[in-house]
mmCIF file of C-alpha atoms in Angstrom:
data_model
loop_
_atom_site.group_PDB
_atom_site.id
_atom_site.type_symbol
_atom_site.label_atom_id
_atom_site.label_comp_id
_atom_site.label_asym_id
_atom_site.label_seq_id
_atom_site.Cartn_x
_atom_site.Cartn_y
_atom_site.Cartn_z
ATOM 1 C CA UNK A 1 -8.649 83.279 -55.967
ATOM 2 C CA UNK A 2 -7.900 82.590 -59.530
ATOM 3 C CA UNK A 3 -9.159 85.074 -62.304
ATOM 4 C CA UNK A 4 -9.155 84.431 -66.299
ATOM 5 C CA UNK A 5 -5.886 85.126 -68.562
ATOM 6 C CA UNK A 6 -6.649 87.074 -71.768
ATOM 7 C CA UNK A 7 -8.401 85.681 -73.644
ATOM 8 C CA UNK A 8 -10.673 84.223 -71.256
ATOM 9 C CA UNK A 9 -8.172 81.273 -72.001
ATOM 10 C CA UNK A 10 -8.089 79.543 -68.348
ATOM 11 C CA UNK A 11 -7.495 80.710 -65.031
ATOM 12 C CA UNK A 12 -4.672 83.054 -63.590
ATOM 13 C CA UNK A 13 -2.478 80.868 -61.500
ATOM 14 C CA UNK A 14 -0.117 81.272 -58.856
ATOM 15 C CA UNK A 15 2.589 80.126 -61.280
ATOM 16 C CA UNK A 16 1.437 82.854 -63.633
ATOM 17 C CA UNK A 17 2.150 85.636 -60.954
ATOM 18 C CA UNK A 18 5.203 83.847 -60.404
ATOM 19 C CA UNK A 19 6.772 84.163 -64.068
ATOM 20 C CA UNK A 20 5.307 88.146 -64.298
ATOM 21 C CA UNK A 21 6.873 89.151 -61.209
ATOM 22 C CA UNK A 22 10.118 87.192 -62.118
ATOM 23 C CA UNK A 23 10.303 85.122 -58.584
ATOM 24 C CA UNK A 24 10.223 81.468 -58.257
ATOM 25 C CA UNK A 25 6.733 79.950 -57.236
ATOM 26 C CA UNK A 26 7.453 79.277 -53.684
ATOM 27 C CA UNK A 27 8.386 83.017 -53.301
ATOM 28 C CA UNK A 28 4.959 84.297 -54.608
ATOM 29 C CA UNK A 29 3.347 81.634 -52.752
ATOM 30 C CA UNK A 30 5.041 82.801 -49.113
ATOM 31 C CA UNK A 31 3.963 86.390 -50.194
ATOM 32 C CA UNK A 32 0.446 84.914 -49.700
ATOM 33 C CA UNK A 33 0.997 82.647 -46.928
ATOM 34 C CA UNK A 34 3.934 84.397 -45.015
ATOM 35 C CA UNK A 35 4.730 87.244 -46.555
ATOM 36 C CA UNK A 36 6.823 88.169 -42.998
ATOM 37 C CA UNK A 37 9.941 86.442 -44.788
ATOM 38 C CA UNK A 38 9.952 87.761 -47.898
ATOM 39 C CA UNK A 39 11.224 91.351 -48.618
ATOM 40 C CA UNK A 40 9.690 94.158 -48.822
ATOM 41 C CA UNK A 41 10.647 94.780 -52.861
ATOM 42 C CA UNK A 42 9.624 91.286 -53.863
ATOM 43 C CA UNK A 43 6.231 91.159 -51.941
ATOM 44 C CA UNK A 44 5.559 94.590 -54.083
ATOM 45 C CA UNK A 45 6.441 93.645 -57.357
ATOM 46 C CA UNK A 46 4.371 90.108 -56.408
ATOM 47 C CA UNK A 47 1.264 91.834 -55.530
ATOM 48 C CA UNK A 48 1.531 94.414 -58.023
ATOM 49 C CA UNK A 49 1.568 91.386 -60.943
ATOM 50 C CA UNK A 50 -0.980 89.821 -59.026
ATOM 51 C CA UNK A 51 -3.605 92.893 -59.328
ATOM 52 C CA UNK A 52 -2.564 93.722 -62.495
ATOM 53 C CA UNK A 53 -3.740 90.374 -63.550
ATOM 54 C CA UNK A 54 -7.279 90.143 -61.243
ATOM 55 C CA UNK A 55 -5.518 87.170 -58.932
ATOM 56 C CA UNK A 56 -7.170 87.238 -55.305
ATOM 57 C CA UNK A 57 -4.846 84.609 -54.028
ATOM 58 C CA UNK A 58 -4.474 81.511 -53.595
ATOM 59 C CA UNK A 59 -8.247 79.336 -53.312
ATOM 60 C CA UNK A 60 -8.015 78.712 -49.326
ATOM 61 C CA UNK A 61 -9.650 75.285 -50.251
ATOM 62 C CA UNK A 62 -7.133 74.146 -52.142
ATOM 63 C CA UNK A 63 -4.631 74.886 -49.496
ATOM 64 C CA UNK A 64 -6.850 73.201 -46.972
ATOM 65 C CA UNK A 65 -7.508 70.703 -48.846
ATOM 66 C CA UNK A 66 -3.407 69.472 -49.401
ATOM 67 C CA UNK A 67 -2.839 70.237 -46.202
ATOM 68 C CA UNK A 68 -5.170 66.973 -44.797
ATOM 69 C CA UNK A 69 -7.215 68.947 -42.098
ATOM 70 C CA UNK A 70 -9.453 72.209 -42.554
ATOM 71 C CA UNK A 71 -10.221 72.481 -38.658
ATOM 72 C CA UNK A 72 -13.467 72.505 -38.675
ATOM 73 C CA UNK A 73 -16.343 70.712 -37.531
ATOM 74 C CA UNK A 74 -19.950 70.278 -39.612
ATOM 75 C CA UNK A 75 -22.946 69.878 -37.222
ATOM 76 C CA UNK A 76 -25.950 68.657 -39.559
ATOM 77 C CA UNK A 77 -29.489 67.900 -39.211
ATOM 78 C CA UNK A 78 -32.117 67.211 -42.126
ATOM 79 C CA UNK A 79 -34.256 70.413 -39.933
ATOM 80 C CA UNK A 80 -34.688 73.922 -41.569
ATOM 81 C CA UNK A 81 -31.602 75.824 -40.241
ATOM 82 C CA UNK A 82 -33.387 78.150 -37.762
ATOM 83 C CA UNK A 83 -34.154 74.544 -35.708
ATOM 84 C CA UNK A 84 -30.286 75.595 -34.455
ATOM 85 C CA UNK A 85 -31.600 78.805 -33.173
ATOM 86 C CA UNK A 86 -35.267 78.233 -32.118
ATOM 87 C CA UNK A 87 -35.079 74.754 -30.598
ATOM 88 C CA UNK A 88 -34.110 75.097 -26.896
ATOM 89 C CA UNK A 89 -32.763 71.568 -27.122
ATOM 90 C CA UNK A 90 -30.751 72.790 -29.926
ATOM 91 C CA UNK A 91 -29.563 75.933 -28.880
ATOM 92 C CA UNK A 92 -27.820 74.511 -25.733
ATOM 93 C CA UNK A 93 -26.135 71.800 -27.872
ATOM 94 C CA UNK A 94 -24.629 74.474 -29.720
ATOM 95 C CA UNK A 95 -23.513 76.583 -27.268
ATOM 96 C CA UNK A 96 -21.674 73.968 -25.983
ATOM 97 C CA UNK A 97 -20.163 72.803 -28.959
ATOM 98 C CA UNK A 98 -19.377 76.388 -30.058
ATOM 99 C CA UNK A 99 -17.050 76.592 -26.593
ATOM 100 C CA UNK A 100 -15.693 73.176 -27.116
ATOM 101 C CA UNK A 101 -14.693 74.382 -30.889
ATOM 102 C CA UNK A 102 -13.472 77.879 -29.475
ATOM 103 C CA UNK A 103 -11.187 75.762 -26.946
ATOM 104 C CA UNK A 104 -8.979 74.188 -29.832
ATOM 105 C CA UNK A 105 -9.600 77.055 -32.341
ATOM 106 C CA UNK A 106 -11.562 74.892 -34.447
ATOM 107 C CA UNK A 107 -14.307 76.429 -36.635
ATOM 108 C CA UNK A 108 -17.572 75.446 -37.078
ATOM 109 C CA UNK A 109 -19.766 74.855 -40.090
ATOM 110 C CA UNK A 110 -23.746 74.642 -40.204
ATOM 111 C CA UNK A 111 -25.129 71.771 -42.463
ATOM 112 C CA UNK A 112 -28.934 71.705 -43.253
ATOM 113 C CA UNK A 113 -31.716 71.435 -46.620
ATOM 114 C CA UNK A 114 -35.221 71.909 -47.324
ATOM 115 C CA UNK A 115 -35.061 68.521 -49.355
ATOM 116 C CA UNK A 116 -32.943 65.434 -49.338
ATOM 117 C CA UNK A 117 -31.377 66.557 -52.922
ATOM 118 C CA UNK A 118 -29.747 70.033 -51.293
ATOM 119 C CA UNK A 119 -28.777 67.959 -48.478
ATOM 120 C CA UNK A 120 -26.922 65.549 -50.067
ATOM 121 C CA UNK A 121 -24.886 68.675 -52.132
ATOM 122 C CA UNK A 122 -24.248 69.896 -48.947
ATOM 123 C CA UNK A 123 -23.159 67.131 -46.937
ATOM 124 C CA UNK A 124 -20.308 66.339 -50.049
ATOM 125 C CA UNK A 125 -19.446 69.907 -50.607
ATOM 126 C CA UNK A 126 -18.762 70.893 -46.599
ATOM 127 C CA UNK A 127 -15.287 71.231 -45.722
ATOM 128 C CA UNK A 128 -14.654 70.017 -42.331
ATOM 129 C CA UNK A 129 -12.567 67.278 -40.940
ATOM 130 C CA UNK A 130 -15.865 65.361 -39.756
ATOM 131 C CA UNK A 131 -19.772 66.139 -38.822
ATOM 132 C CA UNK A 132 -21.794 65.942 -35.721
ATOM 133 C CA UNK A 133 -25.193 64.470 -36.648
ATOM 134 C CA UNK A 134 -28.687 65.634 -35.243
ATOM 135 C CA UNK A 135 -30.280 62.887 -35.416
ATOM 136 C CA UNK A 136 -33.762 64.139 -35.320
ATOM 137 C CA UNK A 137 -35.966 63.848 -38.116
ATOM 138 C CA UNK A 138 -34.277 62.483 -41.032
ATOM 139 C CA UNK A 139 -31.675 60.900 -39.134
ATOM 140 C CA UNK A 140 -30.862 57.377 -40.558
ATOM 141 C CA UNK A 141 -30.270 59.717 -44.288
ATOM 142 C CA UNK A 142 -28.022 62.237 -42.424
ATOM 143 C CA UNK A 143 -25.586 58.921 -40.863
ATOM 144 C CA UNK A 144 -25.676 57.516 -44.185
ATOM 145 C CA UNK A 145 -24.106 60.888 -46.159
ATOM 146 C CA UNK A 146 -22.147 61.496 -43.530
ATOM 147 C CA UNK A 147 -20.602 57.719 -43.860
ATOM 148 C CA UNK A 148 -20.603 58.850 -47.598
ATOM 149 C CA UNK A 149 -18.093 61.041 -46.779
ATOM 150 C CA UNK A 150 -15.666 58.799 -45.172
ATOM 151 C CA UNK A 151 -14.883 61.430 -42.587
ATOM 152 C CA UNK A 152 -15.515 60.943 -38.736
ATOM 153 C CA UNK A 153 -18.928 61.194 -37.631
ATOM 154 C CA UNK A 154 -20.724 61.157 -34.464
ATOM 155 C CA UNK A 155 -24.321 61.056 -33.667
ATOM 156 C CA UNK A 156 -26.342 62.924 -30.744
ATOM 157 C CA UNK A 157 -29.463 61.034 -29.192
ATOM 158 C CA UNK A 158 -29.127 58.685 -32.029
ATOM 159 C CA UNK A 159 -32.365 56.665 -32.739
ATOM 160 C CA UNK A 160 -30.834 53.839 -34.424
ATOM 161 C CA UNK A 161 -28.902 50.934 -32.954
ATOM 162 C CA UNK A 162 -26.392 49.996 -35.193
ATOM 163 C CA UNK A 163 -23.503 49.405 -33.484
ATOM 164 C CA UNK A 164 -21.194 50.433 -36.439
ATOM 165 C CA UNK A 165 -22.363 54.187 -35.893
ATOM 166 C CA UNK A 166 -20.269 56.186 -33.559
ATOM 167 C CA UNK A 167 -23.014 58.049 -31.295
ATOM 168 C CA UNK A 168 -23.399 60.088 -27.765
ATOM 169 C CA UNK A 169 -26.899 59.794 -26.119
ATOM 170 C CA UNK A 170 -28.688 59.307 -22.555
ATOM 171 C CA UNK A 171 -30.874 56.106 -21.298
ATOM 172 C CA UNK A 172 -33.851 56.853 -22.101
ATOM 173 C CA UNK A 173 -35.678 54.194 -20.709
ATOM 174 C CA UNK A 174 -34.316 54.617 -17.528
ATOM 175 C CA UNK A 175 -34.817 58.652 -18.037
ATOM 176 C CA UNK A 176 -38.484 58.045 -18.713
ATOM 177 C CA UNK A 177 -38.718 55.706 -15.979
ATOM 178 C CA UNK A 178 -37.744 58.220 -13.650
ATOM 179 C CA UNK A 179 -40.395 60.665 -14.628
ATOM 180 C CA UNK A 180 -43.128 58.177 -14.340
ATOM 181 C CA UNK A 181 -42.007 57.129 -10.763
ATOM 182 C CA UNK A 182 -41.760 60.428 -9.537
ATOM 183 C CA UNK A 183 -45.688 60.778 -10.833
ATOM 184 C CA UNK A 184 -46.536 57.410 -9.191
ATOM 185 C CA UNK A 185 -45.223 57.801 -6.282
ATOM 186 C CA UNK A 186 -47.257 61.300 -6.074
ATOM 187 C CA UNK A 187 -50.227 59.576 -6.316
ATOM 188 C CA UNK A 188 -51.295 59.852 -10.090
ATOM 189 C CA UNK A 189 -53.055 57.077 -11.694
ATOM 190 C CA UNK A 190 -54.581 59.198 -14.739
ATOM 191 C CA UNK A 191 -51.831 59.618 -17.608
ATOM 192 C CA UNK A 192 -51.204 60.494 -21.003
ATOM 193 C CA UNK A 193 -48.213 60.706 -22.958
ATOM 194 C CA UNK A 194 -46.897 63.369 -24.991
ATOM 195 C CA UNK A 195 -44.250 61.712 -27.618
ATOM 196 C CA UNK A 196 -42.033 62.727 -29.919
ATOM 197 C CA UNK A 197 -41.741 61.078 -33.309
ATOM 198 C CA UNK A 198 -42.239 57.557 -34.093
ATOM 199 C CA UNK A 199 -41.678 58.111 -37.524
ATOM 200 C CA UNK A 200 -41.276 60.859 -40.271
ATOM 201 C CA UNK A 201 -44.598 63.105 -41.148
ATOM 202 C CA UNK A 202 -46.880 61.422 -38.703
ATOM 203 C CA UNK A 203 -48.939 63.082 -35.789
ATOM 204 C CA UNK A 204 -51.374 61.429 -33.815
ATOM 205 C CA UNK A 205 -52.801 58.869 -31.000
ATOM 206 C CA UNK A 206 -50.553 56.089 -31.639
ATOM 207 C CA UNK A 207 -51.266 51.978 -31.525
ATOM 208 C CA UNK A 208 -49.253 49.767 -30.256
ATOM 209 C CA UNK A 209 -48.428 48.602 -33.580
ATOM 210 C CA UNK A 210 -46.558 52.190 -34.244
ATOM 211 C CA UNK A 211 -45.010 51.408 -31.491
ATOM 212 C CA UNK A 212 -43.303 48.492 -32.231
ATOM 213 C CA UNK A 213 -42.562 49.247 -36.148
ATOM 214 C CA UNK A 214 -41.160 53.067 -34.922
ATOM 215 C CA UNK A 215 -38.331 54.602 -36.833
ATOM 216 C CA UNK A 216 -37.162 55.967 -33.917
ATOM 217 C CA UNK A 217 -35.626 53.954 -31.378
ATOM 218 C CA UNK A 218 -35.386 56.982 -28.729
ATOM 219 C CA UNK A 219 -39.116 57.918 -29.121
ATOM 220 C CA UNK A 220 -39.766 54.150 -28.690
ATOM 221 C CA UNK A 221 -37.730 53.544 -25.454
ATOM 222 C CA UNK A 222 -38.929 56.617 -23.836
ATOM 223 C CA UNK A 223 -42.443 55.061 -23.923
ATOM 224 C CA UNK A 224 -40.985 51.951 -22.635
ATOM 225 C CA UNK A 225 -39.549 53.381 -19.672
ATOM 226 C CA UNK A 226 -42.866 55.392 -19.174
ATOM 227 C CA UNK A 227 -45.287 52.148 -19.809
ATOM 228 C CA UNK A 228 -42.776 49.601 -17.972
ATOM 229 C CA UNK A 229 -43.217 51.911 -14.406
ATOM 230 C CA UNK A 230 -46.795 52.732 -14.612
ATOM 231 C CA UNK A 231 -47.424 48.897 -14.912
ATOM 232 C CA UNK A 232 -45.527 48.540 -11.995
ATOM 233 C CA UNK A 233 -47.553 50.817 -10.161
ATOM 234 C CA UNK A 234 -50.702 49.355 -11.344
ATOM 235 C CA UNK A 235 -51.874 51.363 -13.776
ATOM 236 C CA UNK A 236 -53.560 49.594 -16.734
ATOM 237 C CA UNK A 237 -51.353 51.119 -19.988
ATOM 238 C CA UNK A 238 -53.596 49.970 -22.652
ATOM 239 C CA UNK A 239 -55.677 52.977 -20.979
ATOM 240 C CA UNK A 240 -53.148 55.681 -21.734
ATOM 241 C CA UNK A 241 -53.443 57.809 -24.483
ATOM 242 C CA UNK A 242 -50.336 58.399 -26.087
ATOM 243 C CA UNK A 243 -50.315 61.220 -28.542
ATOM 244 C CA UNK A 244 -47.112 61.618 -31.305
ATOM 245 C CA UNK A 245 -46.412 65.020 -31.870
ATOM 246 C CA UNK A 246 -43.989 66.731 -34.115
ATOM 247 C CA UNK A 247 -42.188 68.673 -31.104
ATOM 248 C CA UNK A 248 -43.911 71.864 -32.053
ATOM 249 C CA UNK A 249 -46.799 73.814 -30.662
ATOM 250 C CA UNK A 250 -49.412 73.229 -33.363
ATOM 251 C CA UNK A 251 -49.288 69.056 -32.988
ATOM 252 C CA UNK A 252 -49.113 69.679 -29.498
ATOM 253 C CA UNK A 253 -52.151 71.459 -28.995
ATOM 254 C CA UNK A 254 -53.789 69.249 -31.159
ATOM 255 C CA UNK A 255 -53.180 66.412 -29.095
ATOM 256 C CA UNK A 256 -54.127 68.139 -25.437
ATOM 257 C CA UNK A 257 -57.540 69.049 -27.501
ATOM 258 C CA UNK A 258 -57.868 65.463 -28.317
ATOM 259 C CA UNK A 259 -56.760 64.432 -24.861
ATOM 260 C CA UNK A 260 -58.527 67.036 -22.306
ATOM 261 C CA UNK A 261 -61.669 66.165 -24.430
ATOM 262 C CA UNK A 262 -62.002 62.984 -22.979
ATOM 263 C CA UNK A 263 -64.638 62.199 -19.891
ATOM 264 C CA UNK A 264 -61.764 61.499 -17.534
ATOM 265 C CA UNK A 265 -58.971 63.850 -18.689
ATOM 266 C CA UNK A 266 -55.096 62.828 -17.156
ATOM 267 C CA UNK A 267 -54.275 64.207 -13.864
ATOM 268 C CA UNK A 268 -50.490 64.077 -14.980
ATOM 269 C CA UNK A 269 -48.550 64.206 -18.196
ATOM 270 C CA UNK A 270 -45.461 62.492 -19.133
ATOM 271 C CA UNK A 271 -43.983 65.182 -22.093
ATOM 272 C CA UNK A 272 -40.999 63.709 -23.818
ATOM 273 C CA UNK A 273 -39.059 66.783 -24.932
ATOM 274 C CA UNK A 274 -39.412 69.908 -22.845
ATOM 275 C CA UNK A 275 -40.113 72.138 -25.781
ATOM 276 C CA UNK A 276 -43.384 69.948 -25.426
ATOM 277 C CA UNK A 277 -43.883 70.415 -21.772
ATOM 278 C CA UNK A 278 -43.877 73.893 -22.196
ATOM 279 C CA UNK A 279 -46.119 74.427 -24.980
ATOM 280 C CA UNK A 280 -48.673 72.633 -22.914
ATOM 281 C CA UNK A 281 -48.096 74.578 -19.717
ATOM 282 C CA UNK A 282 -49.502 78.031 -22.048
ATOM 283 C CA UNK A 283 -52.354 75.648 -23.755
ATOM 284 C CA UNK A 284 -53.454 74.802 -19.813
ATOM 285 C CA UNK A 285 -52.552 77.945 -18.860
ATOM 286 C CA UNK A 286 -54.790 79.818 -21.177
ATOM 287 C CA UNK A 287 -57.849 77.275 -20.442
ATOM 288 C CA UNK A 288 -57.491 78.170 -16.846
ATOM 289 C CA UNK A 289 -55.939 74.683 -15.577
ATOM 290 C CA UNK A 290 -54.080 75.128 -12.664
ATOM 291 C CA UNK A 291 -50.256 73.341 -12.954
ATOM 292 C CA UNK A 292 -49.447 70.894 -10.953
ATOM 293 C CA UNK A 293 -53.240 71.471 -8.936
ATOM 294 C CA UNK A 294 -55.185 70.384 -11.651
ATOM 295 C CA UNK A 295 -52.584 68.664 -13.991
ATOM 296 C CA UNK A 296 -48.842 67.550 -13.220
ATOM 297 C CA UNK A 297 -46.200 67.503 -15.764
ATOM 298 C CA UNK A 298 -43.093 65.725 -16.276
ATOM 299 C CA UNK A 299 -40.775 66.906 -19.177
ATOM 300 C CA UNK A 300 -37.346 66.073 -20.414
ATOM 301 C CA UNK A 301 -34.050 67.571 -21.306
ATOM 302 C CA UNK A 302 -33.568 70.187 -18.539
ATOM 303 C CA UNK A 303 -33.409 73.217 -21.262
ATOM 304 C CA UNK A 304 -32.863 76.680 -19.698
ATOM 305 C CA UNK A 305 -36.510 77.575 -20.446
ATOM 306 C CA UNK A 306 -37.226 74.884 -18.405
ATOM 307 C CA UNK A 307 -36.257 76.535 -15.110
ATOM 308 C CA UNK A 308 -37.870 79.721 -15.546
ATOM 309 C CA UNK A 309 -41.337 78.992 -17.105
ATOM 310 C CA UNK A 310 -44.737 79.523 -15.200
ATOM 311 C CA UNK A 311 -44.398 77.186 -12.880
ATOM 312 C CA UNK A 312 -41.386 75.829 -13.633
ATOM 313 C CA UNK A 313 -40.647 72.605 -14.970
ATOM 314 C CA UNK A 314 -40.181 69.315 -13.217
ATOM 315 C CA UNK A 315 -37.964 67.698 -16.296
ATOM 316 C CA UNK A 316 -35.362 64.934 -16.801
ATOM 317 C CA UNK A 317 -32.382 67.049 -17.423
ATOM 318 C CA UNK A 318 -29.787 65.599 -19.873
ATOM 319 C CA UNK A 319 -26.383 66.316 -20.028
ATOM 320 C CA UNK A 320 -26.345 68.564 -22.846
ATOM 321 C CA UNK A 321 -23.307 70.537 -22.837
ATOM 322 C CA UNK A 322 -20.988 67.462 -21.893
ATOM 323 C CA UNK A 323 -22.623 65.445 -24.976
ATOM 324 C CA UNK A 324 -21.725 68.744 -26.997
ATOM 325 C CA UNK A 325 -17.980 68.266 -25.144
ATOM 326 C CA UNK A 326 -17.489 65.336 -25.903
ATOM 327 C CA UNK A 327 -19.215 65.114 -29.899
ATOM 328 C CA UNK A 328 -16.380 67.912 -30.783
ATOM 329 C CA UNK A 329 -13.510 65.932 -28.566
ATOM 330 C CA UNK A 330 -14.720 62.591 -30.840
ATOM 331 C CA UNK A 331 -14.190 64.269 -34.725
ATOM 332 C CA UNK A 332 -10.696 66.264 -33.632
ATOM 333 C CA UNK A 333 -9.391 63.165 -31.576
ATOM 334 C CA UNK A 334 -10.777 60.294 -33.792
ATOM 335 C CA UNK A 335 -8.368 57.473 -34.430
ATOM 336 C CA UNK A 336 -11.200 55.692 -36.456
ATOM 337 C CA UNK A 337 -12.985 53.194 -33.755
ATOM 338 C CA UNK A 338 -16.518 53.171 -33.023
ATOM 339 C CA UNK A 339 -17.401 54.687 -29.556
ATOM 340 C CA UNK A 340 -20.717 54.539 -28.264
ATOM 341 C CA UNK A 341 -21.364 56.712 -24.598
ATOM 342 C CA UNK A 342 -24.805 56.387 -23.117
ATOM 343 C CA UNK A 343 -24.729 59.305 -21.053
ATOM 344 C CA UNK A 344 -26.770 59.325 -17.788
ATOM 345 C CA UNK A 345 -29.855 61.675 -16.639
ATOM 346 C CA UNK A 346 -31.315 63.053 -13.628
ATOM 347 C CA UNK A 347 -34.832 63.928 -12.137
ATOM 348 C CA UNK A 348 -35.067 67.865 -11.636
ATOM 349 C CA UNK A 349 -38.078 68.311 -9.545
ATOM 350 C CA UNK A 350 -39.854 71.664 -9.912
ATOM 351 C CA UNK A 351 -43.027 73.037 -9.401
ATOM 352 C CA UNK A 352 -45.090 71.525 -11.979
ATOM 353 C CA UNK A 353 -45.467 68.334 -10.328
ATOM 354 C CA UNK A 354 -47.212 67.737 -6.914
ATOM 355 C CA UNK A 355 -50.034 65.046 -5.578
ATOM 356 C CA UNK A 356 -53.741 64.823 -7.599
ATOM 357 C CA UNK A 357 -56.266 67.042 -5.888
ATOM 358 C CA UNK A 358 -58.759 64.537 -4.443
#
């Protein structure tokens, strides 16, 4: 890295080094960069010039940076940067995109901000050869710095449908419709729905109005595929309370206290993320409600946590580690068209579901 001259004048430069050690600039360079051909004498009287004059090196950046291709991937989400470590949803992505980088020797870089201004900075100041977006929370700002950038992009579960915007994701509508058959066909007729966002900074029972205007177009098709079944098996959806969260425990709660306050409480629960489903199996848990005697629940993603939990979970299980396969596989092979995969998910049927008492 470069150091000042006397003087305080400019920086030390390669070329600098070059001139005190009395070798031609592509010598001191390969003393840096492949110092195996160079001889013994010359790489000494290089590096003694160079630490005589405070010079680290060359700035790695700058090499990258002429060289076209750094190697590395940014993953980004507009959520704090522990949501990589303490989402279960999360984690799992990145495990798999962590092998999938390890495969090709490609490193990684983690992009996140408190606020849309450090977000931004960060976004433009990454070096990587393209991002992976989480689009979660904040997601149509993340696609648009990321197209900022002119690198490649991809999205995961992305809640938008422009078709210009590369992006890996499951049906969700035919996900959710799975869970609510399962519950049907079980015998349930009593439901509420546990939902991720509509839109940014709201919590809540939700009209149908939020419905239709929702940010999020995963959030929005999940209820679809929920409503569309129950319908089909006669239930009357205008009846069913469905409560937006923010995916964490302390909306959550809040909505089953809303919910199991009612005079005819749900005898199953559709939960759209299973970080959801299992915050409500402790909230039950601890208010002595049996699961699945007294309540049945239905999450999705098919997290780890999801198998081991008390009972465990009956969840739509998404492909997680193949969307992380492929998102990495899409920035280091991009030749610059769109591709949009709509991944497919299964019904994982645990012990959290089973027929209403009654």
């Amino acid at each position: 890295m470069a150091s000042l001259t006397a003087g305080n004048r400019r920086p030390v430069r390669l070329a600098d080094i070059a001139k005190a050690a009395g070798v031609s600039h592509g010598t001191a360079s390969n003393v840096f960069s492949r110092p195996e051909i160079v001889r013994e004498e010359v790489r000494e009287r290089v590096k003694a010039a160079a630490e005589a004059m405070g010079y680290g090196g060359p700035d790695p950046k700058g090499r990258l940076l002429r060289a076209g291709k750094v190697n590395a991937i940014g993953v980004a989400t507009a959520e704090p940067l522990s949501y990589f470590f303490d989402d279960p949803f999360a984690r799992v992505m990145m495990a798999s995109i962590s092998q999938a980088c390890d495969a090709t020797g490609a490193g990684i870089s983690l992009v996140s901000a408190a606020n849309n201004e450090q977000l931004a900075w960060n976004i433009q100041s990454a070096l990587v050869d393209g991002f992976i977006v989480f689009c979660i929370e904040g997601g149509s700002r993340l696609v648009e710095l990321a197209r900022e950038r002119k690198l490649p992009f991809v999205a995961l579960d992305l809640d938008s449908e422009d078709g210009a915007v590369a992006a890996i994701g499951v049906d969700n509508i035919a996900g959710a419709s799975l869970a609510a058959r399962h519950l049907t066909d079980l015998g349930h007729r009593r439901f509420a729905v546990l939902a991720l966002p509509f839109a940014d900074g709201r919590t809540g029972l939700v009209s149908p109005e939020q419905v239709r205007s929702a940010t999020y177009a995963g959030t929005r098709d999940r209820l679809t595929g929920y409503l569309q079944e129950l319908s089909r098996a006669g239930v009357d959806t205008s009846k069913v309370p469905v409560y937006e969260t923010a995916n964490d425990a302390a909306s959550t709660n809040a909505a089953l206290e809303t919910i199991f306050a009612a005079k005819e409480p749900p005898t199953a629960i559709l939960a759209m993320s299973d970080k959801i489903a299992l915050v409500t199996l402790e909230w039950l848990s601890a208010r002595n409600l049996n699961v699945p005697n007294d309540v049945s629940i239905v999450g999705f993603d098919g997290v780890p946590e999801s198998a081991v939990s008390e009972p465990p979970l009956t969840t739509i299980a998404q492909p997680i580690a193949e969307m992380g396969r492929l998102a990495v596989k899409a920035i280091l092979d991009s030749d610059g068209r769109i591709s949009r995969q709509l991944l497919p998910v299964e019904l994982t049927v645990r012990a959290s579901s089973a027929p209403p008492r009654g």
